[in-house]
Coordinates of C-alpha atoms in Angstrom, one line a residue:
Chain A
X1 CA 0.0 0.3 -0.1
X2 CA 3.1 2.5 0.9
X3 CA 4.8 1.8 -1.9
X4 CA 1.9 1.8 -4.4
X5 CA 1.4 5.4 -2.8
X6 CA 5.0 6.5 -3.0
X7 CA 5.1 5.5 -6.8
X8 CA 2.0 7.4 -7.0
X9 CA 3.5 10.5 -5.7
X10 CA 6.9 9.8 -7.7
X11 CA 4.6 9.7 -11.1
X12 CA 2.9 12.9 -10.2
X13 CA 6.6 14.6 -9.6
X14 CA 7.6 13.6 -12.7
X15 CA 4.8 14.9 -14.8
X16 CA 4.9 18.3 -13.5
X17 CA 8.9 18.7 -14.3
X18 CA 8.1 17.6 -17.8
X19 CA 5.3 19.8 -18.1
X20 CA 7.5 22.6 -16.2
X21 CA 10.7 21.8 -19.3
X22 CA 8.2 21.9 -22.2
X23 CA 6.4 25.0 -21.5
X24 CA 9.9 26.7 -20.9
X25 CA 11.1 25.5 -24.4
X26 CA 8.4 25.6 -26.6
X27 CA 4.6 27.5 -25.7
X28 CA 1.8 25.4 -25.9
X29 CA -0.9 26.0 -29.2
X30 CA -3.2 29.1 -28.4
X31 CA -5.5 26.5 -31.1
X32 CA -5.1 23.4 -28.7
X33 CA -4.8 21.4 -32.2
X34 CA -3.8 17.4 -30.9
X35 CA -1.5 17.6 -34.0
X36 CA 1.1 21.0 -32.8
X37 CA 3.5 19.2 -31.2
X38 CA 3.9 16.6 -34.2
X39 CA 4.4 19.2 -36.5
X40 CA 6.3 21.8 -34.1
X41 CA 8.7 19.0 -34.5
X42 CA 8.5 17.8 -37.8
X43 CA 8.5 20.9 -39.4
X44 CA 10.2 23.5 -37.2
X45 CA 12.7 20.7 -36.3
X46 CA 14.4 22.2 -33.1
X47 CA 14.3 25.8 -34.3
X48 CA 12.8 28.2 -31.7
X49 CA 9.1 28.8 -31.8
X50 CA 7.1 31.5 -31.0
X51 CA 3.2 32.2 -31.6
X52 CA 3.0 35.8 -32.9
X53 CA -0.3 37.8 -34.1
X54 CA 2.4 39.6 -36.4
X55 CA 2.0 37.0 -38.4
X56 CA -1.3 37.5 -39.6
X57 CA -3.1 34.6 -41.4
X58 CA -6.4 35.6 -43.4
X59 CA -9.1 32.4 -44.3
X60 CA -12.7 31.9 -43.9
X61 CA -14.4 30.7 -40.4
X62 CA -16.1 27.9 -42.6
X63 CA -15.0 26.4 -45.8
X64 CA -17.7 27.2 -48.6
X65 CA -15.3 24.7 -50.5
X66 CA -12.9 22.4 -49.1
X67 CA -11.4 22.2 -52.4
X68 CA -10.4 25.5 -52.9
X69 CA -10.1 27.9 -49.8
X70 CA -9.1 31.0 -49.7
X71 CA -5.6 31.4 -47.6
X72 CA -3.0 34.6 -47.0
X73 CA 0.0 35.0 -45.0
X74 CA 1.4 38.1 -44.0
X75 CA 4.3 38.6 -42.7
X76 CA 5.4 42.3 -43.5
X77 CA 5.1 43.5 -40.1
X78 CA 8.5 41.3 -38.7
X79 CA 10.2 42.6 -41.7
X80 CA 13.0 40.4 -43.5
X81 CA 11.4 36.9 -44.0
X82 CA 14.0 34.3 -44.7
X83 CA 11.3 31.6 -45.6
X84 CA 7.7 30.9 -44.7
X85 CA 5.5 27.8 -44.6
X86 CA 1.8 27.2 -44.7
X87 CA 0.1 24.3 -42.6
X88 CA -3.5 22.6 -42.7
X89 CA -3.0 20.5 -39.0
X90 CA -5.4 17.7 -40.0
X91 CA -4.7 17.4 -43.5
X92 CA -3.1 13.8 -44.3
X93 CA -0.6 16.1 -45.6
X94 CA -0.2 18.8 -43.6
X95 CA 2.1 21.0 -45.2
X96 CA 0.7 23.1 -48.3
X97 CA 4.0 25.1 -48.9
X98 CA 7.0 26.4 -48.4
X99 CA 7.9 30.1 -49.6
X100 CA 11.4 31.4 -50.1
X101 CA 10.6 35.2 -50.6
X102 CA 13.8 36.6 -51.6
X103 CA 13.8 40.1 -52.7
X104 CA 9.8 40.0 -52.4
X105 CA 7.7 40.9 -49.7
X106 CA 6.7 38.1 -47.1
X107 CA 3.5 37.8 -48.2
X108 CA 1.4 34.9 -50.0
X109 CA -1.7 34.6 -50.6
X110 CA -3.3 31.2 -52.4
X111 CA -6.2 28.3 -52.1
X112 CA -6.3 25.3 -50.6
X113 CA -7.8 21.5 -50.2
X114 CA -8.3 21.0 -46.5
X115 CA -10.5 17.6 -46.2
X116 CA -12.0 18.6 -42.4
X117 CA -12.1 21.2 -39.8
X118 CA -8.6 22.1 -38.9
X119 CA -6.1 24.9 -37.7
X120 CA -4.8 26.6 -40.5
X121 CA -1.4 28.1 -40.1
X122 CA 1.2 30.8 -41.4
X123 CA 4.8 30.9 -39.8
X124 CA 7.5 33.1 -41.2
X125 CA 11.1 32.7 -40.1
X126 CA 13.2 35.9 -39.1
X127 CA 17.3 35.9 -40.4
X128 CA 17.7 35.0 -36.1
X129 CA 16.2 31.6 -36.8
X130 CA 13.0 32.1 -34.9
X131 CA 9.9 30.5 -36.2
X132 CA 7.2 33.1 -35.6
X133 CA 3.9 31.4 -35.6
X134 CA 0.0 32.1 -36.4
X135 CA -3.3 30.3 -37.4
X136 CA -7.3 30.3 -37.1
X137 CA -9.4 28.0 -37.4
X138 CA -11.4 27.3 -40.3
X139 CA -14.8 24.8 -40.2
X140 CA -14.9 22.3 -43.1
X141 CA -17.4 19.7 -44.6
X142 CA -14.8 17.8 -45.5
X143 CA -12.9 15.2 -48.5
X144 CA -11.2 18.4 -49.8
X145 CA -8.0 16.7 -50.4
X146 CA -9.6 13.1 -51.6
X147 CA -12.5 14.8 -54.3
X148 CA -11.8 13.8 -57.6
X149 CA -10.5 17.6 -59.5
X150 CA -13.2 19.2 -61.9
X151 CA -10.6 19.7 -64.5
X152 CA -11.7 16.2 -65.6
X153 CA -15.1 17.0 -66.3
X154 CA -13.5 18.3 -69.3
X155 CA -12.0 15.9 -71.7
X156 CA -9.3 17.9 -73.4
X157 CA -7.9 18.8 -69.9
X158 CA -4.8 17.9 -70.7
X159 CA -4.1 19.6 -73.3
X160 CA -3.9 22.7 -71.6
X161 CA -2.0 21.6 -68.3
X162 CA 1.0 24.7 -68.0
X163 CA -1.0 27.2 -69.6
X164 CA -0.9 29.7 -67.2
X165 CA -2.4 33.4 -67.1
X166 CA -0.9 36.2 -64.8
X167 CA -0.7 40.0 -64.4
X168 CA 1.7 42.4 -62.8
X169 CA 0.6 45.2 -61.1
X170 CA 3.1 48.1 -60.8
X171 CA 4.4 49.7 -57.9
X172 CA 2.0 51.6 -56.1
X173 CA 2.6 55.0 -54.0
X174 CA 4.4 52.6 -51.3
X175 CA 6.2 50.8 -53.9
X176 CA 4.2 47.4 -53.4
X177 CA 3.8 45.9 -57.1
X178 CA 1.7 42.8 -56.6
X179 CA 1.6 39.4 -59.4
X180 CA -0.7 37.3 -59.7
X181 CA -0.6 33.7 -61.2
X182 CA -2.8 31.3 -62.6
X183 CA -1.8 28.0 -63.6
X184 CA -3.7 25.0 -65.5
X185 CA -2.8 22.1 -63.4
X186 CA -4.7 19.5 -62.1
X187 CA -2.7 18.9 -58.9
X188 CA -3.6 15.6 -58.2
X189 CA -3.0 14.6 -54.3
X190 CA -2.9 11.1 -55.0
X191 CA -5.8 10.2 -52.8
X192 CA -8.4 9.8 -55.6
X193 CA -8.4 5.8 -56.4
X194 CA -6.8 5.3 -59.6
X195 CA -5.1 9.2 -60.3
X196 CA -1.5 9.2 -58.7
X197 CA -0.6 12.3 -57.5
X198 CA -0.1 14.9 -59.9
X199 CA 1.0 18.5 -58.8
X200 CA 3.7 21.3 -59.1
X201 CA 6.5 21.3 -56.9
X202 CA 8.6 24.1 -57.5
X203 CA 7.4 27.6 -58.8
X204 CA 10.1 30.2 -59.2
X205 CA 9.6 33.7 -60.3
X206 CA 12.5 36.1 -61.3
X207 CA 12.3 39.5 -62.2
X208 CA 14.7 41.8 -65.0
X209 CA 15.2 44.7 -63.5
X210 CA 18.3 47.0 -63.1
X211 CA 20.2 46.1 -60.7
X212 CA 18.0 44.2 -59.0
X213 CA 18.7 40.5 -58.0
X214 CA 17.4 37.9 -61.0
X215 CA 15.4 35.5 -58.3
X216 CA 12.5 37.5 -57.0
X217 CA 10.9 34.2 -55.1
X218 CA 10.7 30.3 -54.9
X219 CA 7.8 28.6 -53.6
X220 CA 7.8 24.7 -52.4
X221 CA 4.3 24.1 -53.4
X222 CA 2.8 20.8 -52.1
X223 CA -0.4 18.5 -52.5
X224 CA -2.7 20.9 -50.2
X225 CA -2.8 23.2 -52.5
X226 CA -5.9 23.8 -54.8
X227 CA -6.2 22.3 -58.3
X228 CA -5.9 25.6 -61.1
X229 CA -3.1 27.0 -58.7
X230 CA -3.6 30.9 -58.0
X231 CA -0.8 32.7 -56.6
X232 CA 0.0 36.0 -55.3
X233 CA 3.1 37.6 -54.6
X234 CA 3.5 40.7 -53.3
X235 CA 6.9 42.8 -54.7
X236 CA 8.0 46.0 -52.3
X237 CA 10.6 47.6 -54.7
X238 CA 10.8 51.5 -55.7
X239 CA 10.4 50.3 -59.2
X240 CA 8.5 47.6 -61.6
X241 CA 10.7 44.8 -62.8
X242 CA 10.6 45.8 -66.7
X243 CA 10.2 41.8 -67.4
X244 CA 9.4 39.1 -65.1
X245 CA 9.3 35.3 -65.9
X246 CA 8.2 32.1 -64.1
X247 CA 8.9 28.7 -64.2
X248 CA 7.0 25.9 -62.1
X249 CA 8.2 22.2 -62.1
X250 CA 5.9 19.8 -61.8
X251 CA 5.6 16.3 -60.3
X252 CA 7.4 13.5 -63.0
X253 CA 6.4 10.5 -61.3
X254 CA 3.3 9.8 -63.1
X255 CA 2.2 11.4 -66.3
X256 CA 4.5 12.8 -68.5
X257 CA 5.2 16.0 -66.2
X258 CA 7.4 18.7 -67.0
X259 CA 8.4 22.0 -66.5
X260 CA 6.9 24.4 -68.1
X261 CA 7.8 28.2 -68.6
X262 CA 6.3 31.7 -68.9
X263 CA 7.7 34.9 -69.5
X264 CA 5.9 38.8 -69.6
X265 CA 7.2 42.2 -70.2
X266 CA 5.5 44.4 -67.5
X267 CA 3.8 46.4 -66.5
X268 CA 0.7 44.6 -68.0
X269 CA -1.3 46.6 -71.1
X270 CA -4.1 46.1 -69.3
Chain B
X1 CA -29.2 4.9 15.6
X2 CA -31.4 2.9 13.5
X3 CA -34.6 5.9 13.4
X4 CA -31.9 8.2 12.0
X5 CA -30.3 5.9 10.0
X6 CA -33.9 5.2 8.4
X7 CA -34.9 8.4 8.5
X8 CA -32.0 9.3 6.5
X9 CA -32.4 6.7 3.7
X10 CA -36.2 7.8 3.1
X11 CA -35.3 11.2 2.5
X12 CA -32.1 10.0 0.1
X13 CA -34.9 8.6 -1.8
X14 CA -37.4 11.2 -2.2
X15 CA -34.2 13.2 -2.9
X16 CA -33.3 10.7 -5.8
X17 CA -37.1 10.2 -7.0
X18 CA -37.3 14.4 -7.2
X19 CA -34.2 14.8 -9.4
X20 CA -35.5 11.8 -11.8
X21 CA -38.4 13.7 -12.2
X22 CA -36.4 16.5 -13.1
X23 CA -34.1 14.6 -15.2
X24 CA -37.0 13.2 -17.2
X25 CA -38.5 16.4 -17.7
X26 CA -34.9 18.1 -18.8
X27 CA -34.8 15.3 -21.1
X28 CA -38.3 15.6 -22.4
X29 CA -37.4 18.9 -23.1
X30 CA -34.1 19.1 -24.4
X31 CA -34.1 15.9 -27.0
X32 CA -37.6 15.5 -27.4
X33 CA -39.2 15.3 -30.8
X34 CA -37.9 17.7 -33.2
X35 CA -40.8 19.4 -34.4
X36 CA -41.2 22.7 -37.0
X37 CA -44.5 23.5 -35.9
X38 CA -45.5 24.4 -39.4
X39 CA -48.5 26.5 -39.4
X40 CA -49.6 27.6 -42.8
X41 CA -51.0 30.8 -43.5
X42 CA -53.2 31.8 -46.4
X43 CA -52.0 34.5 -48.4
X44 CA -54.9 34.5 -51.5
X45 CA -58.1 32.3 -52.2
X46 CA -57.0 28.3 -51.8
X47 CA -53.4 29.5 -51.5
X48 CA -51.0 28.7 -48.7
X49 CA -47.4 29.2 -47.3
X50 CA -45.3 28.1 -44.3
X51 CA -43.5 31.1 -43.8
X52 CA -39.7 30.0 -42.5
X53 CA -37.0 31.9 -41.3
X54 CA -34.4 34.3 -43.4
X55 CA -31.6 33.0 -41.6
X56 CA -28.7 30.3 -42.5
X57 CA -29.3 26.5 -42.0
X58 CA -28.9 25.9 -38.2
X59 CA -29.6 23.1 -35.6
X60 CA -32.0 25.5 -34.2
X61 CA -33.9 25.7 -37.0
X62 CA -33.5 22.4 -38.6
X63 CA -33.5 24.5 -42.2
X64 CA -36.6 25.5 -42.5
X65 CA -35.3 28.8 -43.6
X66 CA -38.2 28.6 -47.0
X67 CA -41.7 29.6 -47.5
X68 CA -43.2 26.1 -49.0
X69 CA -46.8 26.7 -50.5
X70 CA -49.4 24.4 -51.4
X71 CA -52.8 25.7 -53.6
X72 CA -55.9 23.7 -53.3
X73 CA -57.8 23.2 -56.1
X74 CA -60.6 21.0 -57.1
X75 CA -58.3 18.2 -58.6
X76 CA -55.9 17.9 -55.7
X77 CA -53.5 19.9 -53.5
X78 CA -50.6 21.4 -56.0
X79 CA -47.2 21.7 -53.5
X80 CA -44.7 23.6 -54.1
X81 CA -41.5 23.1 -52.5
X82 CA -40.9 20.0 -49.8
X83 CA -38.4 21.3 -47.6
X84 CA -35.3 20.6 -46.1
X85 CA -36.0 16.9 -44.5
X86 CA -37.9 13.9 -44.6
X87 CA -39.4 15.1 -41.1
X88 CA -40.3 18.9 -42.7
X89 CA -42.2 16.9 -45.7
X90 CA -44.0 14.5 -42.9
X91 CA -45.1 17.4 -41.1
X92 CA -45.8 19.9 -44.2
X93 CA -47.7 17.0 -45.5
X94 CA -49.8 16.8 -42.3
X95 CA -50.4 19.9 -41.5
X96 CA -52.0 19.9 -45.3
X97 CA -54.5 17.6 -44.1
X98 CA -55.4 19.3 -41.7
X99 CA -56.8 22.1 -44.0
X100 CA -58.4 20.0 -46.7
X101 CA -58.8 16.0 -47.2
X102 CA -58.3 16.3 -51.0
X103 CA -55.5 14.6 -52.0
X104 CA -52.0 15.2 -53.1
X105 CA -52.0 15.8 -57.2
X106 CA -48.5 17.0 -57.6
X107 CA -45.3 18.5 -56.0
X108 CA -43.1 21.3 -57.9
X109 CA -40.2 21.5 -57.0
X110 CA -38.2 24.9 -58.2
X111 CA -34.5 24.0 -58.4
X112 CA -31.5 21.4 -56.9
X113 CA -30.9 23.4 -53.1
X114 CA -31.3 21.5 -50.8
X115 CA -34.9 23.2 -48.6
X116 CA -37.1 22.8 -52.3
X117 CA -36.8 19.4 -52.6
X118 CA -35.3 17.0 -49.5
X119 CA -38.5 16.5 -47.5
X120 CA -39.6 14.6 -50.9
X121 CA -39.5 11.2 -48.9
X122 CA -43.0 12.5 -47.6
X123 CA -44.5 12.7 -51.1
X124 CA -43.0 9.5 -52.9
X125 CA -46.9 8.2 -53.8
X126 CA -47.1 11.2 -55.9
X127 CA -45.5 12.8 -59.3
X128 CA -42.8 15.2 -58.2
X129 CA -42.3 17.5 -61.2
X130 CA -38.8 19.7 -62.4
X131 CA -37.3 21.1 -64.9
X132 CA -34.8 18.8 -66.8
X133 CA -31.7 20.4 -65.6
X134 CA -33.3 20.3 -62.1
X135 CA -33.4 16.5 -62.1
X136 CA -30.3 15.9 -63.4
X137 CA -28.8 18.4 -61.1
X138 CA -30.3 16.3 -58.1
X139 CA -29.5 13.4 -59.8
X140 CA -25.7 14.6 -60.0
X141 CA -25.3 16.5 -56.4
X142 CA -27.8 15.3 -54.4
X143 CA -26.3 12.8 -52.4
X144 CA -23.2 15.4 -51.5
X145 CA -25.9 18.3 -50.7
X146 CA -27.9 15.6 -48.4
X147 CA -24.7 14.7 -46.6
X148 CA -23.6 18.7 -46.1
X149 CA -27.4 19.0 -44.6
X150 CA -27.2 16.3 -42.2
X151 CA -23.7 18.1 -41.2
X152 CA -25.3 21.5 -40.9
X153 CA -28.6 20.8 -38.7
X154 CA -28.0 17.3 -37.3
X155 CA -31.0 15.0 -36.2
X156 CA -33.4 17.3 -38.2
X157 CA -32.2 15.4 -41.2
X158 CA -32.8 11.7 -39.3
X159 CA -34.0 9.2 -42.2
X160 CA -33.9 11.5 -44.8
X161 CA -32.6 10.2 -48.1
X162 CA -32.2 11.4 -51.7
X163 CA -35.9 11.5 -53.5
X164 CA -35.1 12.6 -57.3
X165 CA -37.9 14.3 -59.2
X166 CA -40.1 11.8 -61.3
X167 CA -41.6 14.2 -64.2
X168 CA -39.7 16.3 -66.3
X169 CA -41.7 19.7 -67.2
X170 CA -41.6 22.4 -69.1
X171 CA -42.4 26.2 -69.3
X172 CA -46.6 25.4 -70.1
X173 CA -49.8 26.4 -68.6
X174 CA -51.1 23.7 -66.7
X175 CA -55.1 23.8 -65.2
X176 CA -55.4 22.0 -62.0
X177 CA -59.4 22.8 -61.3
X178 CA -60.3 26.6 -61.4
X179 CA -56.2 26.9 -61.0
X180 CA -54.3 28.0 -64.0
X181 CA -50.6 27.4 -63.3
X182 CA -48.0 29.0 -65.8
X183 CA -45.0 27.4 -65.6
X184 CA -41.9 29.6 -66.4
X185 CA -38.1 27.8 -66.6
X186 CA -35.6 30.2 -66.4
X187 CA -31.6 29.7 -65.7
X188 CA -29.2 32.3 -63.6
X189 CA -30.0 31.3 -60.0
X190 CA -29.1 27.7 -60.9
X191 CA -28.8 25.9 -64.1
X192 CA -32.6 25.4 -64.0
X193 CA -34.9 27.3 -62.2
X194 CA -38.6 27.3 -61.9
X195 CA -41.4 29.8 -61.1
X196 CA -44.6 28.9 -61.1
X197 CA -47.5 31.9 -61.6
X198 CA -50.8 30.7 -60.7
X199 CA -52.6 33.0 -63.4
X200 CA -55.8 32.5 -61.3
X201 CA -54.8 34.3 -58.1
X202 CA -51.9 36.5 -59.5
X203 CA -49.5 34.9 -56.9
X204 CA -46.0 34.2 -58.1
X205 CA -43.9 31.6 -56.2
X206 CA -40.2 32.8 -57.2
X207 CA -38.1 30.0 -56.5
X208 CA -34.7 31.3 -56.2
X209 CA -35.0 33.9 -58.6
X210 CA -36.0 36.4 -56.1
X211 CA -34.9 37.0 -52.4
X212 CA -37.1 39.3 -50.1
X213 CA -35.1 40.7 -47.3
X214 CA -32.6 38.2 -47.3
X215 CA -29.0 37.7 -48.8
X216 CA -29.0 36.0 -52.0
X217 CA -27.2 32.9 -52.5
X218 CA -25.0 32.1 -55.2
X219 CA -23.1 28.1 -55.3
X220 CA -24.7 27.4 -58.7
X221 CA -25.2 31.3 -59.9
X222 CA -24.3 32.9 -63.3
X223 CA -25.1 36.4 -62.2
X224 CA -25.9 37.6 -65.7
X225 CA -28.7 35.2 -66.3
X226 CA -30.0 36.1 -62.8
X227 CA -30.2 39.4 -64.0
X228 CA -32.3 38.2 -67.0
X229 CA -34.8 36.7 -65.0
X230 CA -35.0 39.6 -63.0
X231 CA -36.3 41.2 -66.0
X232 CA -38.6 38.3 -66.9
X233 CA -40.4 38.6 -63.4
X234 CA -40.7 42.8 -63.5
X235 CA -42.5 41.7 -67.0
X236 CA -45.4 39.4 -65.6
X237 CA -48.6 41.0 -64.5
X238 CA -49.1 39.5 -60.7
X239 CA -50.8 40.9 -57.5
X240 CA -48.6 38.9 -55.1
X241 CA -44.3 37.8 -55.0
X242 CA -44.0 34.6 -53.0
X243 CA -39.5 34.1 -52.6
X244 CA -38.7 30.8 -51.5
X245 CA -36.8 33.2 -48.8
X246 CA -37.4 36.2 -47.4
X247 CA -40.9 38.2 -47.2
X248 CA -43.8 37.9 -49.3
X249 CA -45.4 41.4 -50.7
X250 CA -47.8 42.3 -53.2
X251 CA -45.3 45.0 -55.1
X252 CA -42.1 44.0 -56.7
X253 CA -39.7 45.8 -54.5
X254 CA -37.5 42.9 -54.0
X255 CA -37.0 42.1 -57.2
X256 CA -35.3 45.6 -57.6
X257 CA -33.2 44.6 -54.2
X258 CA -32.2 41.1 -55.9
X259 CA -30.9 43.2 -58.8
X260 CA -29.2 45.6 -56.6
X261 CA -27.3 43.4 -54.3
X262 CA -26.3 41.1 -57.4
X263 CA -25.0 43.8 -59.5
X264 CA -23.4 45.1 -56.2
X265 CA -21.5 42.0 -55.6
X266 CA -20.7 41.0 -59.5
X267 CA -19.1 44.5 -59.7
X268 CA -16.6 44.8 -56.5
X269 CA -15.4 41.4 -57.2
X270 CA -14.7 42.1 -60.7
X271 CA -12.9 45.2 -59.4
X272 CA -11.3 43.8 -57.0
X273 CA -9.5 40.9 -59.1
X274 CA -9.1 44.2 -61.3
X275 CA -7.2 45.7 -58.9
X276 CA -4.8 42.6 -57.8
X277 CA -6.6 42.1 -54.7
X278 CA -6.3 37.8 -53.9
X279 CA -9.7 36.2 -52.6
X280 CA -8.8 36.1 -48.9
X281 CA -8.5 39.8 -49.4
X282 CA -12.1 39.8 -51.0
X283 CA -13.8 38.4 -48.2
X284 CA -13.1 41.3 -46.0
X285 CA -14.3 44.2 -47.8
X286 CA -17.1 46.0 -45.9
X287 CA -20.8 46.3 -47.7
X288 CA -22.4 49.3 -48.2
X289 CA -25.1 50.0 -45.3
X290 CA -28.1 49.8 -48.0
X291 CA -27.8 46.3 -48.1
X292 CA -28.0 46.2 -43.8
X293 CA -31.9 45.1 -44.9
X294 CA -30.4 41.6 -45.8
X295 CA -30.4 39.2 -43.1
X296 CA -27.3 37.0 -43.1
X297 CA -25.4 39.3 -45.1
X298 CA -22.1 39.2 -44.5
X299 CA -21.8 35.5 -44.1
X300 CA -23.5 35.2 -47.7
X301 CA -21.5 37.8 -48.7
X302 CA -18.5 36.0 -48.3
X303 CA -19.8 32.1 -49.3
X304 CA -20.4 34.3 -52.7
X305 CA -16.8 35.5 -52.6
X306 CA -15.7 31.8 -52.8
X307 CA -18.7 31.1 -55.2
X308 CA -18.0 33.9 -58.2
X309 CA -14.5 34.5 -57.4
X310 CA -12.5 31.9 -59.5
X311 CA -14.7 32.5 -62.8
X312 CA -14.0 36.0 -62.6
X313 CA -10.5 35.9 -61.7
X314 CA -9.9 33.3 -64.6
X315 CA -12.1 35.7 -67.2
X316 CA -9.5 38.9 -66.0
X317 CA -6.1 37.3 -66.0
X318 CA -4.5 37.5 -69.5
X319 CA -2.2 34.7 -70.9
X320 CA 1.7 34.5 -70.8
X321 CA 2.7 31.4 -72.1

């Protein structure tokens, strides 16, 4: 009897110690997601993490179409950002994209698939190596990652893969220029029976402007980015690039996936 | 020693019994049979409407956000829309029975949205008529639509299964007893919208073509076509307008209201795309004060951004490769 009590006391003490140690190294998740600790270890491996409202994640409270939920991550309040990620905790593949802003602003907006109601996060790594994390809850009916793409309703969809639409909005009075890209691509997740994974994996944008570096920004894009990805970048610079071009790589494992390119003189004449 | 113990036991039993009674009553109130408590309002000779809420589908209203109706004719009862669930359809049929002994002659369904037809199970023994496009839409999307309603309103949906309309109808005038019904096929709010004008009473059942003091919904909408539908309503000679969502009025003010909203919505989203905004930013754009009279304004505005934005963007961005 006394032995059992002693054991219980010891276990209690250990829990308290472990709890204290954990709290000191990593703050608890404001969104109370069951996946947070596992995802933190997977995507931010050992790096310091803080929850920081300076990173603004914008997404609807309820997803109207789980195959294309608009999400934007705005880390411009942090100043210089090295890398950004977007994560949907309860997706079968939580990582949505990794964004390397390069000389562009730390702001990205796109549409994503979500499989069920989940926390949707944006995180930004500053030059000191700290990940600043924020997020919102999105309620959803579910199934966005395992629904067949609507693209296949069109019989000639394969002839149009890789078509890019884009427009550059020249710098406004604040020096902020915007670039929007829309790519015809089914972005198959591989979760639909008989349809292998086939999605845009890398997307690189280069700007040609006097004195500017060539690479503007790069995205490592993953399964959860919606069919026909639509992505917006923001460039903060005094001068709008004269020309820009983008290149995208697509999954080669299935089908004859090959990189495609697009090129455009700016500003857009429209 | 024994007396206090006995007294204590007796007291405990009494308290327990009281608690059980309380619990039973409480349970009955909380989880007792759900009911829509449908009461028909007579709006014109032989013509009745079950007026629903102007909110969104919730677990409190069970999806009763529509104005289902019926017309009692010498040829039997004509039912217009069957509601969001089997339970609604059954309660509706029982309520009609209290008004008339006449049998149900025919059911009309105006479009594929859930609150128009998920109660059709209760009318499976009579012809259920709809436009061919509505029938095709229910065949294709019906089970997904039903699943989503189970998620949104829960137990109200118990036992509800997809019942596909059985009789395709087209633009025509049909006579039931003294009532001449003009069936008006349109498209815009959805790909197939059926309006029904009772030429005998002048009552127009607009389906989803007109909303009144309730923000229009756009999951299957093509705005340019919807505006043409409103032109068609303007040309009709009517005495009373029954929108499926919102208030019943004797004038056409809500045609203008619906037009104003759709025009603003479409123009605002086009301008936003053209200005380089992204969809997440568009969700936060303000809605003008004059639309505050529309119920569930911000919720429906945000839903509409999701419905309409991708197509507008597709049309607005130039090809670059």
